[in-house]
CSV table of C-alpha atoms in Angstrom, one decimal:
chain,number,residue,atom,x,y,z
A,1,MET,CA,-3.2,-9.9,13.4
A,2,LYS,CA,-6.4,-7.6,12.5
A,3,THR,CA,-8.8,-8.9,10.0
A,4,ARG,CA,-11.0,-6.7,7.4
A,5,ALA,CA,-13.6,-6.1,10.5
A,6,ASP,CA,-11.0,-4.5,12.9
A,7,LEU,CA,-9.4,-2.6,10.1
A,8,LEU,CA,-12.9,-1.1,9.2
A,9,ALA,CA,-13.7,-0.6,12.9
A,10,PHE,CA,-10.3,1.5,13.2
A,11,LEU,CA,-11.6,3.5,10.2
A,12,ASP,CA,-14.9,4.0,12.0
A,13,ALA,CA,-13.0,4.9,15.0
A,14,HIS,CA,-11.0,7.4,13.7
A,15,GLN,CA,-14.1,8.9,11.9
A,16,ILE,CA,-12.7,7.5,8.4
A,17,ALA,CA,-14.9,8.1,6.1
A,18,HIS,CA,-14.6,4.6,3.6
A,19,ARG,CA,-16.5,2.7,1.5
A,20,THR,CA,-16.2,-1.4,0.5
A,21,VAL,CA,-17.1,-3.1,-2.1
A,22,ASP,CA,-17.1,-7.4,-2.2
A,23,HIS,CA,-16.0,-9.1,-5.1
A,24,PRO,CA,-14.6,-12.0,-6.4
A,25,ALA,CA,-10.9,-12.2,-5.4
A,26,VAL,CA,-8.2,-10.3,-7.4
A,27,PHE,CA,-4.9,-11.7,-7.1
A,28,ARG,CA,-2.9,-9.3,-9.4
A,29,VAL,CA,-3.0,-5.8,-11.3
A,30,GLY,CA,-4.9,-6.7,-14.5
A,31,GLU,CA,-7.5,-8.7,-13.3
A,32,GLY,CA,-10.7,-7.6,-12.4
A,33,GLU,CA,-10.8,-4.6,-14.8
A,34,GLU,CA,-14.4,-4.9,-14.8
A,35,ILE,CA,-14.5,-4.3,-11.1
A,36,LYS,CA,-12.1,-1.4,-11.2
A,37,ALA,CA,-14.5,0.4,-14.0
A,38,GLY,CA,-17.3,0.3,-11.5
A,39,LEU,CA,-15.3,2.3,-8.5
A,40,PRO,CA,-14.3,5.7,-9.0
A,41,GLY,CA,-10.8,6.5,-7.8
A,42,ALA,CA,-7.1,5.5,-8.0
A,43,HIS,CA,-6.2,1.7,-8.1
A,44,THR,CA,-3.7,0.2,-6.4
A,45,LYS,CA,-0.6,-1.8,-6.7
A,46,ASN,CA,1.3,-2.9,-3.7
A,47,LEU,CA,4.6,-4.8,-3.4
A,48,PHE,CA,6.2,-6.2,0.1
A,49,LEU,CA,10.0,-6.0,-0.8
A,50,LYS,CA,13.4,-7.2,1.6
A,51,ASP,CA,16.3,-5.4,0.9
A,52,ALA,CA,19.8,-6.8,0.9
A,53,LYS,CA,20.2,-5.3,4.4
A,54,ASP,CA,17.1,-6.9,6.0
A,55,ARG,CA,15.1,-3.9,6.1
A,56,LEU,CA,11.4,-4.0,4.9
A,57,TRP,CA,9.4,-2.1,2.5
A,58,LEU,CA,5.9,-1.7,1.4
A,59,ILE,CA,5.3,0.0,-2.5
A,60,SER,CA,1.8,1.0,-2.9
A,61,ALA,CA,1.6,2.7,-6.5
A,62,ALA,CA,-0.9,3.8,-9.0
A,63,ASP,CA,-1.9,0.6,-10.7
A,64,ARG,CA,-0.6,1.7,-14.0
A,65,THR,CA,2.7,2.8,-12.6
A,66,THR,CA,5.5,1.3,-13.8
A,67,ILE,CA,8.5,0.6,-11.1
A,68,ASP,CA,11.7,-0.4,-12.0
A,69,LEU,CA,13.2,-2.5,-9.1
A,70,LYS,CA,16.4,-2.6,-10.1
A,71,ARG,CA,16.9,1.1,-10.0
A,72,LEU,CA,14.1,1.7,-7.1
A,73,HIS,CA,17.2,1.2,-4.3
A,74,THR,CA,19.5,4.4,-5.2
A,75,VAL,CA,16.4,6.3,-5.2
A,76,ILE,CA,14.8,5.1,-1.8
A,77,GLY,CA,18.4,5.1,-0.2
A,78,SER,CA,17.8,1.0,0.4
A,79,ALA,CA,20.3,-1.9,-0.4
A,80,ARG,CA,19.3,-4.3,-3.3
A,81,LEU,CA,15.4,-4.8,-3.4
A,82,SER,CA,14.0,-8.4,-3.8
A,83,PHE,CA,10.3,-9.5,-2.9
A,84,GLY,CA,9.7,-10.6,0.5
A,85,ARG,CA,8.6,-14.3,1.6
A,86,GLU,CA,4.8,-14.8,2.3
A,87,ALA,CA,5.7,-16.2,5.5
A,88,LEU,CA,7.4,-12.3,6.6
A,89,MET,CA,4.7,-10.7,4.8
A,90,VAL,CA,2.2,-12.7,6.9
A,91,GLU,CA,4.4,-12.3,10.2
A,92,THR,CA,4.8,-8.6,9.9
A,93,LEU,CA,1.7,-7.3,7.8
A,94,GLY,CA,-1.2,-9.9,8.6
A,95,VAL,CA,-1.5,-10.4,4.9
A,96,THR,CA,-1.2,-13.0,2.1
A,97,PRO,CA,-0.2,-12.4,-1.8
A,98,GLY,CA,-2.9,-10.7,-3.4
A,99,SER,CA,-4.0,-9.3,-0.1
A,100,VAL,CA,-1.0,-6.6,0.3
A,101,THR,CA,-2.4,-3.1,0.9
A,102,ALA,CA,-1.3,-0.1,2.7
A,103,PHE,CA,-4.2,-0.9,5.0
A,104,ALA,CA,-1.8,-3.6,6.3
A,105,LEU,CA,0.1,-1.1,8.3
A,106,LEU,CA,-2.3,-1.5,10.9
A,107,ASN,CA,-0.6,-5.0,11.3
A,108,ASP,CA,2.9,-4.0,11.4
A,109,VAL,CA,2.5,-2.7,15.1
A,110,GLU,CA,6.9,-2.8,15.7
A,111,ARG,CA,7.3,-0.5,12.2
A,112,GLN,CA,9.6,-2.8,10.7
A,113,VAL,CA,8.3,-1.9,7.2
A,114,THR,CA,9.2,1.5,5.3
A,115,PHE,CA,5.9,2.9,3.5
A,116,VAL,CA,6.9,4.3,-0.2
A,117,LEU,CA,3.9,6.1,-1.5
A,118,ASP,CA,3.8,6.8,-5.3
A,119,LYS,CA,3.3,10.5,-5.9
A,120,ALA,CA,0.0,9.7,-7.9
A,121,LEU,CA,-1.6,8.0,-4.8
A,122,ALA,CA,-0.3,11.1,-2.7
A,123,GLN,CA,-2.0,13.5,-5.4
A,124,ALA,CA,-5.3,11.6,-6.0
A,125,PRO,CA,-8.7,12.6,-4.3
A,126,LEU,CA,-9.9,9.4,-3.8
A,127,VAL,CA,-8.0,5.7,-3.8
A,128,ASN,CA,-8.8,2.4,-3.5
A,129,PHE,CA,-7.0,-0.6,-1.5
A,130,HIS,CA,-7.6,-4.1,-0.5
A,131,PRO,CA,-8.9,-4.2,3.1
A,132,LEU,CA,-6.8,-6.6,4.2
A,133,THR,CA,-8.1,-9.2,1.9
A,134,ASN,CA,-8.5,-9.3,-1.5
A,135,THR,CA,-12.3,-10.2,-1.8
A,136,ALA,CA,-13.5,-6.7,-1.2
A,137,THR,CA,-11.8,-3.1,-2.3
A,138,THR,CA,-11.8,0.1,0.2
A,139,ALA,CA,-12.4,3.5,-1.0
A,140,VAL,CA,-11.1,6.4,1.0
A,141,ASP,CA,-10.4,9.9,0.0
A,142,GLN,CA,-7.2,11.7,0.4
A,143,ALA,CA,-7.9,13.1,4.0
A,144,GLY,CA,-8.9,9.2,4.9
A,145,LEU,CA,-5.5,8.2,3.8
A,146,ARG,CA,-3.6,10.9,5.5
A,147,ALA,CA,-5.6,10.3,8.4
A,148,PHE,CA,-5.4,6.1,8.3
A,149,LEU,CA,-1.1,6.8,8.1
A,150,ALA,CA,-1.3,9.2,11.1
A,151,ALA,CA,-3.4,6.9,13.0
A,152,VAL,CA,-0.6,4.1,12.7
A,153,GLY,CA,2.2,6.4,13.1
A,154,VAL,CA,3.6,6.2,9.9
A,155,THR,CA,5.2,8.5,7.5
A,156,PRO,CA,5.5,7.4,3.9
A,157,LEU,CA,8.5,8.4,1.7
A,158,ILE,CA,6.6,9.7,-1.3
A,159,VAL,CA,8.1,8.9,-4.7
A,160,ASP,CA,7.4,10.3,-8.5
A,161,PHE,CA,8.2,7.0,-10.1
A,162,GLU,CA,8.3,8.6,-13.4
A,163,ALA,CA,11.1,10.9,-12.6
A,164,MET,CA,12.8,8.1,-10.3
A,165,GLU,CA,12.9,10.7,-7.4
A,166,VAL,CA,11.8,10.8,-4.1
A,167,VAL,CA,9.7,14.4,-3.6
A,168,GLY,CA,9.2,14.1,0.0
A,169,PRO,CA,7.5,12.6,3.2
A,170,GLN,CA,3.4,13.3,3.2
A,171,THR,CA,2.7,16.4,4.2
A,172,ALA,CA,-0.6,18.1,5.1
A,173,ARG,CA,-2.2,20.4,1.9
């Protein structure tokens, strides 16, 4: 599995501008508010889910977005959703709870995980994700996020969580 250093080297190799700030470990949304206050851009929450048909899902949403897991399956076309086990998360994404991030898609070489991106993040000029560890935050601009996803071969399903509807796959602007 790739590490933080591997991820940053990958971003550099693909000429994706990024900025990483080290900080104390942050495990949940709501922690580290003082850290977020010093970092421009949209902050994220990331959920690793498994549906009743054993499909894997990674949801990346703006940190203050409300996600109705009881209804989400009807929106994204999955079976009922529940949180994925830690062992499965480590096996597929190479991260542990608290470090879940869209950047972990780098480790999903078999493309087992369907990526769902919040419309708010798909439109944010700058987004912040953990770089495979919860002791740092890496910011990329929207073009960088799109370039990262293209480089790992992932087209996200974009969901407007406020309207609870799919608004499309991520497309170039």
